[in-house]
């Protein structure tokens, strides 16, 4: 085992603080990544605070990890020392089920192994995330990061990026489509960039008028205030797709009205309560709701390569690790444009 | 105008009783159908009793109409006197919107004209349904009925048939698919027949164990009691599609668990309250829910022709028109196998 420095939570009520923990030593197929930056996802907060079920403490959060490979196992073939590398939301899966074989490891029938607060397969060892100095991962689950001078802004692509890229690709969003993005946060700002980049005409739907200028800067052609009945009425039946990133309880029927016939709501946010859906809203126009969760390893690599080619990165605020608790409070208030990224040099 | 004999409701509290009303005279493009049989749909009850909003009385229900053409307008080309003909859920639409041009008249942007309790386009005349001696309809919205000695059993295809045929075709259900049908009533029994006929392996999900033998007779390979947690657990992740015909409030999350990755719930029933959907049930397996409403004219014709070729009809109980009120009470108690059809000679 290797002793590692990190930041994490020791109980649901504790602040995120410095602590040491152990990672398993590097195996034949593993790469050891010196972590340079780690994005801060709302999931980190939910998990650290046991808001999604009791966590297994200590929790070292962080699943938007980028860094540089500093060691490789004897049988590693995809990476060499010095390569940039990334780690996303999961670090292993069964590798044999239909989903794994199709490159849909995130839907693995035995369950993916999450990057933190998980257990390695057939092992009593826990996974610890990216608020730390190093990560050790099987090369099959690590991503290549194309050469860049914006490495910090790439980190959030590993979760916020792929979570929005994948459903837009799955739904074949492109030229000529009218796409609404609901919610301008970490996911929403990436959704606007991707949908616009794929050729769609994007409308940002937000509860906050102050976000209009930013939405347009990010690539939205239009902005509408979802709290204004007149604006909502004017958009009825307009959209081919709504990418719904909102994780708070909200009126989904009002949004379904905005879809045209055969329109699809792509759902990536998980509100805390059941969504209330009027069956008639779906039936009367053959509309559908499609869920989507992050993306597989191959598609995540495709997304990273696409972003490199199209100069797409996340909009970020870089923070010191000592400011992580303040960052959590600001995330809860939606006071971040649009993702915090920890500079891991400050560990 | 033509005076017509029928059966209908004069208020939300009235029984269905004999009455006379007027239909517009036959126009150049109209056919006059002598009604031989008319199916009894649960919608008839909801409308007659103003349970779906205030009805415009008198209401003459009935939108599963079959009969024989006895007169044609001067410019009719699709039908000749003596032809069998059918009328379904709607009798006109705008004919110019994208939906109408695509043969999806049921989703017409200006709204389809329902077969009863509707208003003709650009007119102050009401539509009256099939509990009557004749129907007059533009030939474009009438259906050809292939020669048959089971005419009464074809009537329900015009609503229950097309409502289940269309979503199964839209979802491309066929060989190798695992399909569950939820609810064994008028819609459910047709869904089983169609899904099995398309090559799928069908499981009937019902709250009533007494329906097992019937489900298997209709074409289901398997039967499961949706109220038995052990049976539901055993089916987790089994189905490619669930055709959900239930119009009562029910636990949809329990059903979503039965879908495999990329599984689709095809929704044709409209429960009285909003459906409660856990976003995670969709997101965790990229599942979707797709609404569907009846079908367009061309697809309804395709379905009728398919049924003729594959010897598919509805299971029916033929009734006298004087027994319609008793039939309504039995429908409400789900005490019908599986559709009442009125023999219109008894009018």
XYZ file of C-alpha atoms in Angstrom:
694
model
C 0.000 0.000 0.000
C 1.004 3.611 -0.604
C 0.292 6.409 1.866
C -1.358 9.358 0.120
C -2.173 12.918 1.183
C -5.680 14.162 0.493
C -8.655 16.158 1.664
C -11.863 14.510 2.760
C -14.726 14.094 5.189
C -14.617 11.829 8.234
C -18.336 12.088 9.046
C -21.483 13.526 7.520
C -21.131 16.643 9.649
C -17.396 17.179 9.245
C -15.801 19.817 7.069
C -13.523 18.712 4.264
C -10.048 18.646 5.849
C -6.551 17.305 5.267
C -6.019 13.626 5.995
C -3.849 10.730 4.920
C -5.108 7.454 3.508
C -3.747 4.434 1.658
C -4.042 3.354 -1.949
C -3.208 -0.113 -3.204
C 0.191 -0.315 -4.854
C 0.452 -0.019 -8.634
C -0.469 -3.243 -10.479
C 0.684 -4.579 -13.841
C -2.099 -2.815 -15.755
C -2.230 0.338 -13.641
C -1.035 3.858 -14.228
C -0.136 6.213 -11.393
C -1.330 9.735 -12.094
C 0.098 12.756 -10.302
C -3.055 14.812 -9.936
C -2.728 18.393 -11.171
C -6.365 19.537 -11.054
C -9.647 18.147 -9.782
C -13.093 19.558 -10.529
C -15.685 19.959 -7.775
C -19.006 18.304 -8.610
C -22.236 18.684 -6.622
C -22.097 14.893 -6.169
C -19.000 15.408 -4.029
C -21.096 17.364 -1.546
C -24.018 14.919 -1.575
C -21.668 12.012 -0.931
C -19.446 13.683 1.677
C -22.581 14.644 3.621
C -24.291 11.232 3.231
C -27.175 12.916 1.398
C -27.354 9.987 -1.063
C -27.292 7.282 1.585
C -24.747 6.619 4.320
C -21.205 7.125 3.031
C -18.293 4.893 4.011
C -15.961 7.348 5.790
C -13.466 8.687 5.333
C -14.655 10.002 1.956
C -12.076 11.597 -0.351
C -14.291 13.178 -3.045
C -13.369 14.156 -6.583
C -14.152 12.518 -9.938
C -13.055 15.145 -12.437
C -9.355 14.355 -12.286
C -6.562 15.394 -14.641
C -2.848 14.977 -14.185
C 0.335 13.450 -15.495
C 1.327 9.802 -15.563
C 4.418 9.307 -13.384
C 4.587 5.504 -13.162
C 3.181 2.649 -15.206
C 2.704 -1.064 -14.448
C 4.688 -3.713 -16.292
C 1.934 -4.524 -18.760
C 0.584 -1.032 -19.491
C 0.349 -0.307 -23.219
C -1.979 2.701 -23.615
C 0.035 5.210 -21.547
C 3.641 6.162 -21.014
C 5.287 8.177 -18.275
C 4.757 11.883 -18.891
C 1.387 11.510 -20.638
C -1.533 13.649 -19.562
C -4.335 11.468 -18.220
C -7.808 11.819 -16.769
C -10.113 9.899 -14.455
C -13.880 10.306 -14.531
C -16.780 9.029 -12.469
C -15.877 5.338 -12.401
C -12.661 3.311 -12.346
C -13.783 -0.254 -13.060
C -16.768 -2.438 -14.024
C -17.365 -6.155 -14.633
C -15.987 -6.029 -18.191
C -18.065 -9.039 -19.266
C -21.768 -8.028 -19.258
C -23.515 -6.824 -22.414
C -23.207 -3.199 -21.320
C -19.474 -3.447 -20.644
C -18.922 -5.224 -23.934
C -20.790 -2.426 -25.737
C -18.676 0.274 -24.091
C -21.536 1.303 -21.829
C -19.610 0.568 -18.635
C -21.606 3.196 -16.750
C -24.616 0.860 -16.989
C -22.630 -2.291 -16.024
C -25.030 -4.970 -14.832
C -22.896 -5.598 -11.767
C -22.502 -1.886 -11.122
C -19.594 0.346 -12.033
C -16.943 0.987 -9.367
C -17.230 4.679 -8.483
C -14.072 6.752 -8.343
C -14.645 7.475 -4.637
C -16.772 6.045 -1.842
C -16.822 2.702 -3.664
C -15.234 -0.718 -3.222
C -12.845 -2.267 -5.714
C -14.205 -5.451 -7.266
C -13.516 -8.673 -5.351
C -11.640 -6.662 -2.773
C -12.074 -5.100 0.656
C -10.289 -1.953 -0.518
C -12.140 1.333 -0.861
C -11.869 3.854 -3.673
C -10.719 7.371 -2.808
C -11.201 10.306 -5.161
C -9.236 13.123 -6.669
C -8.879 15.584 -3.791
C -5.470 13.982 -3.339
C -1.943 13.882 -4.682
C -2.162 10.740 -6.836
C -4.627 8.270 -8.369
C -3.812 4.682 -9.360
C -6.117 3.230 -12.011
C -6.297 0.420 -14.529
C -5.289 1.944 -17.851
C -8.523 0.690 -19.463
C -10.492 3.143 -17.327
C -8.099 6.095 -17.691
C -8.550 8.721 -20.415
C -6.012 10.364 -22.668
C -5.967 14.155 -22.479
C -4.824 15.744 -25.745
C -2.016 18.319 -25.367
C -3.378 21.584 -23.933
C -2.506 24.789 -22.137
C -5.911 24.761 -20.407
C -5.621 21.599 -18.388
C -7.609 22.879 -15.396
C -10.586 23.719 -17.634
C -10.569 20.195 -19.046
C -11.080 18.525 -15.648
C -14.877 19.160 -15.531
C -15.296 17.477 -18.913
C -14.793 14.147 -17.117
C -18.204 14.455 -15.449
C -20.144 17.606 -16.429
C -18.889 17.302 -19.995
C -19.613 13.651 -20.727
C -22.930 13.758 -18.837
C -24.274 16.276 -21.352
C -22.327 15.149 -24.435
C -23.595 11.576 -24.246
C -27.382 12.222 -24.311
C -27.017 14.834 -27.048
C -25.114 12.300 -29.160
C -27.476 9.450 -28.244
C -30.405 11.584 -29.420
C -28.495 12.557 -32.564
C -28.836 16.289 -31.924
C -27.500 18.380 -34.759
C -28.134 20.824 -37.577
C -31.634 22.206 -37.781
C -32.700 21.131 -34.307
C -34.272 23.441 -31.791
C -32.740 22.562 -28.431
C -33.592 23.985 -25.031
C -31.209 23.618 -22.120
C -32.924 23.790 -18.767
C -30.735 25.104 -15.982
C -27.461 27.010 -16.350
C -25.021 25.365 -13.948
C -22.077 23.037 -14.314
C -23.996 20.657 -16.585
C -26.104 23.302 -18.325
C -23.187 25.439 -19.430
C -21.551 22.408 -21.053
C -24.861 21.397 -22.660
C -25.153 24.814 -24.320
C -21.614 24.585 -25.680
C -22.090 21.070 -27.028
C -25.550 21.556 -28.531
C -24.465 24.764 -30.273
C -21.290 23.087 -31.476
C -23.344 20.223 -32.961
C -25.275 22.766 -35.056
C -28.471 23.102 -33.047
C -30.172 26.429 -32.289
C -30.039 26.637 -28.508
C -32.427 28.354 -26.115
C -31.421 28.647 -22.481
C -34.312 28.269 -20.061
C -33.445 29.626 -16.642
C -35.176 30.952 -13.542
C -32.694 33.792 -13.341
C -32.792 36.710 -15.797
C -29.252 37.676 -14.817
C -27.929 34.661 -16.717
C -29.023 35.836 -20.171
C -25.782 37.496 -21.234
C -23.740 34.554 -20.062
C -25.999 32.049 -21.776
C -25.506 33.864 -25.061
C -21.767 34.112 -24.542
C -21.726 30.329 -24.083
C -23.517 29.798 -27.386
C -27.249 30.089 -26.781
C -29.113 31.901 -29.563
C -32.058 32.683 -27.260
C -32.849 33.022 -23.592
C -36.193 32.600 -21.840
C -37.196 33.020 -18.242
C -38.886 29.820 -17.201
C -40.778 31.646 -14.457
C -42.510 33.972 -16.961
C -45.794 32.410 -18.177
C -45.881 34.658 -21.262
C -42.411 33.590 -22.381
C -43.216 29.945 -21.718
C -46.469 30.208 -23.665
C -44.644 31.691 -26.645
C -42.323 28.678 -26.730
C -45.041 25.996 -26.702
C -44.304 23.217 -29.165
C -41.009 24.793 -30.271
C -38.323 22.301 -29.312
C -37.100 19.017 -30.706
C -35.139 18.409 -27.509
C -34.931 19.737 -23.983
C -31.806 18.807 -22.088
C -32.991 18.940 -18.492
C -30.097 19.426 -16.078
C -32.127 20.589 -13.073
C -31.564 18.568 -9.912
C -34.143 20.481 -7.864
C -37.855 19.709 -7.830
C -39.490 21.604 -10.715
C -42.609 21.656 -12.896
C -41.792 19.158 -15.615
C -45.232 19.345 -17.250
C -44.624 23.015 -18.038
C -41.443 21.981 -19.827
C -43.047 19.107 -21.741
C -45.462 21.632 -23.261
C -42.492 23.220 -25.016
C -41.719 20.071 -27.007
C -43.093 19.603 -30.512
C -44.495 16.303 -31.760
C -41.968 13.502 -31.175
C -39.978 15.917 -28.998
C -37.663 14.396 -26.407
C -36.719 15.502 -22.924
C -33.216 14.288 -22.139
C -33.035 13.913 -18.390
C -29.688 14.103 -16.607
C -30.574 15.810 -13.312
C -32.025 13.820 -10.427
C -34.486 15.851 -8.346
C -34.840 14.696 -4.714
C -38.494 13.740 -5.164
C -40.358 11.808 -7.851
C -41.047 13.879 -10.978
C -44.743 14.489 -11.580
C -45.619 13.804 -15.194
C -49.067 14.160 -16.748
C -49.398 11.167 -19.081
C -51.428 13.312 -21.493
C -48.436 15.636 -22.008
C -46.522 12.686 -23.468
C -49.404 10.949 -25.228
C -50.928 13.979 -26.946
C -47.751 14.660 -28.981
C -45.885 11.322 -28.837
C -43.293 13.032 -26.658
C -40.744 11.082 -24.662
C -38.484 11.385 -21.648
C -35.112 9.656 -21.867
C -32.727 9.301 -18.948
C -28.959 9.340 -19.410
C -26.055 8.844 -17.014
C -22.494 10.059 -17.717
C -20.951 8.028 -20.593
C -18.758 5.018 -21.307
C -14.967 5.094 -21.531
C -14.836 5.095 -25.342
C -17.392 7.887 -25.579
C -15.621 9.898 -22.893
C -12.433 9.645 -24.933
C -14.367 10.664 -28.062
C -15.731 13.672 -26.142
C -12.280 14.729 -24.927
C -10.910 14.476 -28.475
C -13.912 16.391 -29.835
C -13.381 19.127 -27.257
C -9.702 19.394 -28.150
C -10.522 19.666 -31.834
C -13.321 22.206 -31.291
C -11.617 24.203 -28.519
C -14.318 23.409 -25.970
C -13.465 23.596 -22.288
C -15.406 24.251 -19.125
C -15.737 27.734 -17.633
C -14.016 27.456 -14.294
C -12.866 29.187 -11.132
C -9.594 27.779 -9.839
C -9.389 27.417 -6.055
C -6.899 26.372 -3.397
C -7.728 23.124 -1.641
C -7.967 25.014 1.669
C -10.976 26.904 0.259
C -12.967 23.773 -0.553
C -15.557 24.259 2.216
C -16.313 27.796 1.048
C -16.601 26.446 -2.495
C -19.163 23.876 -1.314
C -21.304 26.618 0.214
C -21.080 28.641 -2.998
C -22.039 25.607 -5.124
C -25.126 25.073 -2.972
C -26.098 28.698 -3.682
C -25.347 28.224 -7.423
C -22.706 30.896 -7.017
C -20.076 29.574 -9.429
C -19.395 30.154 -13.108
C -19.566 27.264 -13.751
C -17.270 24.809 -12.080
C -14.719 25.043 -9.297
C -11.447 23.289 -10.036
C -8.910 22.624 -7.297
C -5.300 23.404 -8.114
C -3.759 20.334 -6.552
C -0.367 22.047 -6.157
C -1.989 23.719 -3.142
C -2.455 20.398 -1.336
C -79.917 18.129 -42.551
C -80.868 14.516 -41.972
C -82.749 13.325 -38.915
C -81.013 10.334 -37.334
C -81.962 7.879 -34.596
C -79.398 7.215 -31.889
C -78.669 6.633 -28.235
C -76.992 9.249 -26.102
C -76.725 11.309 -22.931
C -78.510 14.597 -22.383
C -76.681 15.525 -19.170
C -73.781 14.272 -17.075
C -76.205 12.434 -14.799
C -78.508 11.001 -17.443
C -78.560 7.379 -18.577
C -77.828 6.607 -22.208
C -81.253 6.649 -23.886
C -82.894 6.808 -27.301
C -82.997 10.221 -28.951
C -83.077 11.804 -32.365
C -80.560 14.296 -33.697
C -79.515 15.814 -37.008
C -76.501 15.185 -39.201
C -75.420 17.473 -42.031
C -76.477 16.199 -45.437
C -74.010 14.226 -47.512
C -71.408 16.374 -49.301
C -69.462 15.792 -52.495
C -66.606 14.002 -50.739
C -68.691 12.234 -48.111
C -69.781 8.665 -47.702
C -72.899 7.673 -45.788
C -72.326 4.555 -43.721
C -75.192 2.415 -42.439
C -73.791 1.452 -39.051
C -73.862 -2.276 -38.332
C -71.754 -2.446 -35.156
C -70.196 0.031 -32.759
C -67.640 -0.812 -30.038
C -67.995 0.630 -26.551
C -64.838 2.403 -25.340
C -64.210 3.619 -21.792
C -63.840 7.093 -23.350
C -67.529 6.940 -24.204
C -68.334 6.796 -20.492
C -65.863 9.519 -19.507
C -67.280 11.846 -22.153
C -70.972 11.086 -21.594
C -70.491 11.780 -17.878
C -68.366 14.928 -18.381
C -65.494 13.277 -16.549
C -62.998 14.757 -19.036
C -64.381 18.289 -18.869
C -67.887 19.539 -19.541
C -69.426 17.765 -22.538
C -71.602 19.530 -25.102
C -74.955 17.706 -24.735
C -76.565 15.793 -26.178
C -73.601 13.411 -26.545
C -73.993 10.447 -28.893
C -70.907 8.336 -28.052
C -69.183 5.697 -30.162
C -65.918 5.817 -32.136
C -65.403 2.171 -33.068
C -67.796 2.144 -35.999
C -68.195 -0.387 -38.787
C -70.904 -0.625 -41.410
C -71.748 -0.560 -45.070
C -71.613 2.392 -47.451
C -75.125 3.125 -48.713
C -74.625 6.491 -50.415
C -71.634 8.382 -51.790
C -71.105 12.018 -52.715
C -70.549 13.075 -56.296
C -66.751 13.298 -55.975
C -66.070 10.207 -53.859
C -63.379 7.974 -55.374
C -62.180 5.690 -52.549
C -65.517 3.996 -51.779
C -68.498 2.649 -53.658
C -71.965 1.766 -52.462
C -71.936 -1.635 -50.730
C -68.349 -1.364 -49.434
C -67.638 -2.135 -45.809
C -66.288 0.959 -44.071
C -65.103 2.024 -40.650
C -64.823 5.218 -38.614
C -62.361 5.623 -35.771
C -61.631 8.280 -33.166
C -61.523 11.314 -35.433
C -63.276 12.427 -38.610
C -61.278 15.442 -39.778
C -58.168 17.551 -39.141
C -56.567 20.658 -40.691
C -54.952 18.661 -43.535
C -52.169 21.227 -43.944
C -49.934 21.139 -40.856
C -46.756 19.058 -40.752
C -48.482 16.323 -38.760
C -51.394 16.045 -41.178
C -49.030 16.023 -44.142
C -47.088 13.179 -42.525
C -50.224 11.119 -41.940
C -50.151 11.834 -38.225
C -53.572 13.492 -38.231
C -54.132 12.469 -34.605
C -51.492 15.029 -33.619
C -52.848 17.775 -35.928
C -51.562 21.153 -34.771
C -55.050 22.606 -34.948
C -56.520 19.573 -33.226
C -58.271 16.614 -34.799
C -62.085 16.672 -34.985
C -63.294 13.923 -32.652
C -65.927 11.519 -33.917
C -68.348 12.662 -31.205
C -68.655 15.601 -28.815
C -66.611 17.701 -31.268
C -67.278 20.531 -33.691
C -66.775 20.275 -37.426
C -64.083 22.628 -38.703
C -65.270 26.140 -39.614
C -68.786 25.167 -38.661
C -71.264 25.407 -35.815
C -72.257 21.779 -36.322
C -71.459 19.159 -33.735
C -70.163 15.657 -34.302
C -72.271 12.749 -33.094
C -70.868 9.242 -32.677
C -71.671 5.703 -33.623
C -74.489 4.772 -31.239
C -76.741 5.629 -34.161
C -78.082 4.390 -37.450
C -75.753 6.198 -39.856
C -72.508 8.185 -40.023
C -71.591 10.682 -42.739
C -67.872 11.266 -43.163
C -65.355 12.618 -45.647
C -63.949 9.589 -47.448
C -60.387 10.659 -46.549
C -61.118 9.896 -42.890
C -63.051 6.665 -43.479
C -61.366 3.268 -43.441
C -61.752 0.287 -45.742
C -62.715 -2.924 -43.960
C -61.462 -6.013 -45.804
C -64.125 -8.686 -46.461
C -64.922 -10.585 -43.258
C -67.453 -12.750 -41.493
C -66.425 -11.248 -38.140
C -67.419 -7.653 -38.691
C -68.509 -7.018 -35.080
C -65.091 -8.112 -33.774
C -63.366 -5.673 -36.109
C -65.114 -2.607 -34.690
C -62.803 -2.302 -31.628
C -59.748 -2.264 -33.873
C -60.691 1.324 -34.762
C -59.679 2.538 -31.289
C -58.332 -0.235 -29.020
C -56.546 -1.820 -31.974
C -54.789 1.177 -33.475
C -53.945 2.633 -30.030
C -51.773 -0.399 -29.285
C -50.632 -1.207 -32.841
C -49.189 2.253 -33.441
C -46.761 2.461 -30.465
C -45.578 -1.115 -31.030
C -44.803 -0.246 -34.660
C -43.302 3.141 -33.741
C -40.951 1.368 -31.317
C -40.172 -1.283 -33.943
C -41.171 -4.168 -31.684
C -40.464 -7.538 -33.245
C -38.529 -10.786 -33.187
C -36.346 -11.370 -30.174
C -37.904 -8.647 -28.046
C -39.135 -9.201 -24.531
C -42.378 -7.238 -24.219
C -44.534 -6.783 -21.152
C -48.127 -5.663 -21.463
C -49.423 -3.951 -18.360
C -53.159 -4.326 -17.831
C -55.468 -6.823 -19.518
C -58.481 -4.851 -20.722
C -59.687 -3.604 -24.082
C -56.292 -2.139 -24.980
C -54.197 -4.771 -23.210
C -55.793 -7.742 -24.944
C -55.091 -6.186 -28.348
C -51.532 -5.319 -27.280
C -50.848 -8.967 -26.433
C -52.185 -10.117 -29.794
C -50.157 -7.569 -31.758
C -46.891 -7.934 -29.849
C -47.022 -11.726 -30.129
C -47.923 -11.464 -33.798
C -44.910 -9.204 -34.408
C -42.645 -11.944 -33.025
C -42.030 -10.678 -29.494
C -42.136 -12.884 -26.386
C -44.968 -11.393 -24.362
C -45.440 -11.315 -20.598
C -48.778 -10.167 -19.243
C -48.517 -8.122 -16.038
C -51.810 -7.971 -14.209
C -53.148 -7.380 -10.715
C -55.550 -10.290 -11.093
C -54.329 -13.898 -11.038
C -57.582 -15.056 -12.615
C -56.478 -13.555 -15.931
C -53.513 -15.895 -16.480
C -55.243 -18.494 -18.621
C -56.853 -15.842 -20.770
C -53.593 -13.952 -21.201
C -51.945 -17.107 -22.482
C -54.852 -17.880 -24.781
C -54.452 -14.386 -26.270
C -50.770 -15.018 -27.010
C -48.783 -14.219 -23.875
C -45.926 -16.647 -23.214
C -45.782 -15.675 -19.544
C -47.942 -14.154 -16.857
C -46.868 -12.298 -13.715
C -48.858 -10.862 -10.876
C -47.819 -7.235 -10.536
C -48.892 -7.215 -6.892
C -46.437 -9.995 -5.948
C -43.056 -8.489 -4.964
C -41.256 -11.812 -5.548
C -42.553 -12.107 -9.116
C -41.729 -8.467 -9.812
C -38.219 -8.888 -8.412
C -37.620 -11.899 -10.654
C -38.479 -9.796 -13.715
C -36.126 -6.899 -12.941
C -34.293 -5.741 -16.035
C -36.023 -8.289 -18.281
C -37.979 -6.245 -20.808
C -37.110 -4.268 -23.907
C -40.577 -2.717 -23.872
C -43.511 -2.339 -21.526
C -46.765 -1.345 -23.169
C -48.571 0.399 -20.324
C -52.339 0.452 -20.892
C -53.364 1.219 -17.311
C -55.579 4.267 -16.919
C -55.715 4.066 -13.117
C -53.097 5.528 -10.788
C -50.342 2.926 -10.317
C -46.708 2.559 -9.231
C -44.796 3.324 -12.390
C -41.381 3.166 -10.725
C -41.983 -0.505 -9.941
C -42.616 -1.081 -13.635
C -39.570 0.901 -14.806
C -37.398 -1.472 -12.755
C -38.451 -4.258 -15.113
C -36.883 -2.577 -18.151
C -33.377 -3.446 -19.256
C -30.866 -0.851 -20.423
C -32.388 1.318 -23.166
C -35.776 -0.223 -22.332
C -38.844 1.787 -23.275
C -42.198 2.178 -21.582
C -44.850 2.854 -24.218
C -47.572 4.830 -22.514
C -51.130 4.766 -23.858
C -53.223 4.933 -20.679
C -53.920 8.258 -18.989
C -54.188 7.940 -15.199
C -56.294 10.637 -13.529
C -53.337 12.034 -11.565
C -49.771 12.900 -12.549
C -47.517 9.846 -12.810
C -44.746 9.820 -10.204
C -41.444 8.976 -11.825
C -38.098 8.690 -10.047
C -35.588 10.315 -12.403
C -32.962 7.797 -11.277
C -35.065 4.920 -12.661
C -34.692 6.435 -16.132
C -31.145 7.740 -15.797
C -29.528 4.659 -14.271
C -30.336 2.493 -17.334
C -30.985 5.064 -20.098
C -34.624 4.014 -20.000
C -37.349 6.099 -21.617
C -41.066 6.705 -21.485
C -42.810 7.408 -24.798
C -46.413 8.530 -25.096
C -48.604 7.494 -28.014
C -52.153 8.386 -29.042
C -54.281 6.251 -31.425
C -52.821 6.418 -34.964
C -53.164 8.266 -38.274
C -55.545 7.272 -41.066
C -52.908 5.552 -43.198
C -51.605 3.572 -40.244
C -55.124 2.635 -39.172
C -55.731 1.266 -42.671
C -52.413 -0.595 -42.491
C -53.493 -2.082 -39.136
C -56.881 -3.187 -40.502
C -55.199 -4.820 -43.474
C -52.618 -6.456 -41.205
C -55.382 -7.811 -38.974
C -57.243 -9.223 -41.976
C -54.103 -10.927 -43.220
C -53.173 -12.307 -39.798
C -56.705 -13.173 -38.629
C -56.579 -10.768 -35.696
C -59.819 -9.458 -34.255
C -60.928 -8.212 -30.868
C -62.496 -10.510 -28.281
C -65.989 -9.146 -27.856
C -69.380 -9.490 -26.201
C -72.195 -8.388 -28.501
C -74.953 -6.424 -26.783
C -78.309 -4.875 -27.595
C -78.354 -1.080 -27.526
C -80.952 -1.196 -24.731
C -78.325 -2.847 -22.494
C -75.773 -0.053 -22.905
C -76.151 1.301 -19.362
C -75.528 -2.131 -17.853
C -72.527 -2.474 -20.147
C -71.141 0.830 -18.841
C -71.372 -0.424 -15.257
C -69.627 -3.653 -16.209
C -66.845 -1.764 -18.026
C -66.240 0.308 -14.921
C -65.820 -2.935 -12.963
C -63.521 -4.355 -15.710
C -66.136 -7.060 -16.194
C -65.885 -7.515 -19.954
C -63.839 -9.827 -22.155
C -62.660 -7.584 -23.679
C -64.862 -5.162 -25.530
C -68.614 -4.680 -25.772
C -69.889 -4.178 -29.291
C -73.400 -2.912 -29.939
C -75.373 -4.722 -32.612
C -76.923 -1.710 -34.270
C -79.813 -3.719 -35.714
C -81.220 -3.496 -32.164
C -81.540 0.286 -32.382
